[in-house]
Structures are given as C-alpha cells and as structure tokens.
Amino acid sequence: MSKRAYFGTDGIRGQANRHPMTAEVALRVGMAAGKLFMSRDDRRHLVVIGKDTRLSGYMIEPALVAGFTSVGMDVRLFGPLPTPGVAMMTRSLRADLGVMISASHNAYHDNGIKLFGPDGYKLSDERELEIEALMDQGLQEGLAAPDALGRVQRIDDCQARYVEIAKATFPKGLSLSGMRIVVDCANGAAYKVAPEALYELGAEVIRIGVEPNGFNINQECGSTHPDAMSRAVKEYRADIGIALDGDADRLVICDEKGQVVDGDQIMAMIAGAWARGGRLLGGGVVATVMSNLGLERFLKARNLKLERTQVGDRYVMARMREGGFNLGGEQSGHLILSDFSTTGDGLLAALQVLAVLKESDRPMSALARQFEPVPQKLENVRFAGGRPLEAETVKKVLADAEQRLNGSGRIVVRASGTEPLIRIMAEGDDEKLVNQVVKEIAGAVKKAAA
C-alpha cells in the first residue's frame, strides 16, 4: 500500500491548527472528498457533518463546509453527536458521505476528521488514498458554477433521532426501572444523548462529564479516566457505572463496587448471552491481537471461535463483514454490534450489558468475571522518530522472548497509529516470565529509539 500523507489508522488526526489538522487541510478534504463522492447524475449530493465538543471544531467544521459547498455538495450540520450517530444518520438521510470531527479519547488540543461512505462504514484504505491524491492536485478544477454551489442546513432533531435508534436496540419488554446508573460522558459528543436514552428507558441516571466548555473533553473524566465514574458509583451507591470517550464510540464499565470491568470480559458477557439466545452470528467473536488469551479459551469452551485482526476497529469491522459475525471489538472498549451499528458504539454496547444485567437479576460484580484472564503486561515506549522496531537488537530480543514463552503465551509489539508510541504487550500463564520479557523488549526499544 502507498505511503499515506494525511490519513492514519482512524482518519486524519493531529494537534489543532498544526499540520495536518489545519483549516487548509480540512478545506482540501472537503473539496477532494466532495469531488470523489459526487456521482455523475444531476441530483443534489449530500454530506452530513457531526462533531464532538472541542473548541477547534468551530474552525474545522466551516473549513469542511467551504470545501464541500465549493464543489456543489449540500451539507447538513448535526452539531455534537457521537461518531456512531453520524454513521447512522449518513445512511438514514441517504447522504453520499458522512464526516465526524473528533480526536476520540485524545485531549482537547487534538482533533481529527473521520469519513463514512453512504453505507455508514468507515472508508477503505484505497478510498482514503484516492482522496489524498485529489487533495494534492490543483484545487481550481471541478469547482461548481455560482448557481450550483452547495447549500447548508443545520439539523436540529438528529440527537432525538439517535436516542430513539439507541432505545430501539434494547430488548422489548425490558425496562431499566429500579436501576441507578452513573454515566460519564467525558464532556464529549454524547453529553446529551446518553443520559437521555438511559433515563427514557426507565433508569435513575447520575450524570457526570456533561458540561463541555471546549477544553474539558476527556479531562479527568470519561473512559480514559474511569476513576471519576468509580467514585460516583460508590458515592451514589449505583448499580453500575458507564464511561464513554469523547466521541462515544467506546466505553468502560465498572461494577457496583467501583471496580473497572475489562473490555474482553464485556465481550464475553455479551457473546455468552447472545449465544444462549441463538443470536450470535458467525460462530464466534472478532477481536484484535490485544485481546486476552482467556477470552479465546472462554469461547472455545462454548464451541465458539475468536478471530483476531490487527489493532483498529475498522479492521475488526472488515473481518466481521467478511465472516458474517455480529459481535466484535477491542479490549479497550470499542465494541461493534453490527445488528445495530456500522461502527463502535459505547451507548449501544452499554445497553446490551444492561440487558444482560437486568435479565440475570445478579449484581454486576457477579457477572464481571466471565473468564480467568491470562496474566498480561502492557508497556508503552515513547519515541521521537526513526523506526526502532527495525533495529536488529530489538528483533533479536523479540525472537528470544518468543522462544522463552514457547507456545504458552503471546507477544504483540507495534507502533501506535495515533501517537508516537511503541506498544508492547505480552501474555502467558507464567506472570513472572511475562513481566520479564516486556521489561527486556521495552529496554531494547528505548535503546534503539535513543
């Protein structure tokens, strides 16, 4: 695959007002993507745009609008809406393209642009490369005539529509009445819709992270800082805590004691319930190389398989579509329920967990340990540049570590797609050995990166 100049593993991302996250690049994205998705017929073409609550959204959104309208595309603006909501509305409104302005779980000073095709799925690598090629060409070509410029309209009911879609995924005849739920919206895109949906389904809702000011998205709240949720659960004696990230495509859950539940356990919980009800498709679950070996063993014991992909929810989704699976996700809490959504959706995943919790009539702490996890160690090494993973010293240490684990565990070492980090993960039945090999690999990477 060609080297990508703008797009990373999840759209275009970077520090706001620094390349590539500038108004100029956003304008080019709008013009290029607009040209690519304008079909040959003479109907009006439509792009829908949602965003999270970052200050820089006010800069990037109008730049995108200018780009799209200049090539003749009509624009519908949603304002703050979760990423999965934008994907849903792209299909619902029969748009040619959907855009989400968000840097997900990153701090306010970053931002990003994610694109969805008319089917509501994230664009393929090939499609993104086509957009990149057009972005670097002369922008004067293909501009609309003065009378053919795109028109722009704000859609006021998109949040209400998303709430109704979310509620419809909750099992009929089941209610959340009698449940006290803490929901932490990370001062992000779901700050209105998530508490609303839970309340309308009957729950008593304690809302935190619902006062965005442009700067406080993901700041000591949300899925990257679950302590805030855990404290609130204990303080209000809630039954469960739900923490979303800035664009609400992932979640972290804690039980009634405030203890965080691992994403793999949540996948096991939903997979088990769906398999019992005959709803699990594809004969198993799709997850990434980061998912715990314990999840694989849990599924195997139920004659189900775990299919692994590289890290990134788009790769999980691609494998799900290929193999006819309807449940997949990442250990980090990106859960994809393809019966309902074309991308990860924190609120919809939370509703499935709540359904299992309600039907079981047991506390969350009793359901939180679906399997015994294999000891797993993660370490991130920050690096300034270069390619430390290609160093012979690092390759040698890696080969040695794999030999010592000798089939009783796994090692995954990869460069992050969103930050200048090398992520090192090892797991195996011997915890001491796992910790030792991670320490050695991290040491070798640090030396190679120095």
Short mmCIF file of C-alpha atoms in Angstrom, two decimals, residues 35 43 47 60 62 67 83-84 88 133 139 142 153 175 181-182 269 359 375 384 408 417 449:
data_model
loop_
_atom_site.label_atom_id
_atom_site.label_comp_id
_atom_site.label_asym_id
_atom_site.label_seq_id
_atom_site.Cartn_x
_atom_site.Cartn_y
_atom_site.Cartn_z
CA LYS A 35 -15.43 15.58 -5.90
CA ARG A 43 -29.41 15.13 -8.38
CA VAL A 47 -22.72 15.26 3.06
CA ILE A 60 -12.57 22.72 11.18
CA PRO A 62 -16.66 25.71 8.46
CA GLY A 67 -14.75 22.68 0.66
CA THR A 83 -19.43 9.08 15.92
CA PRO A 84 -21.81 6.09 15.57
CA MET A 88 -26.25 6.00 11.31
CA ALA A 133 -4.35 12.14 -4.35
CA LEU A 139 -7.93 22.86 -6.32
CA GLY A 142 -14.02 20.83 -10.65
CA GLN A 153 -28.60 23.49 6.76
CA SER A 175 -37.05 -1.73 31.39
CA ILE A 181 -26.73 4.21 36.71
CA VAL A 182 -23.76 6.57 36.67
CA MET A 269 -20.63 -11.35 28.70
CA GLU A 359 -32.21 -10.34 32.93
CA PRO A 375 -1.55 -12.58 33.06
CA ALA A 384 10.99 10.85 18.92
CA SER A 408 2.28 -20.83 26.32
CA GLY A 417 -1.35 4.58 14.73
CA ALA A 449 15.00 4.88 19.86
#
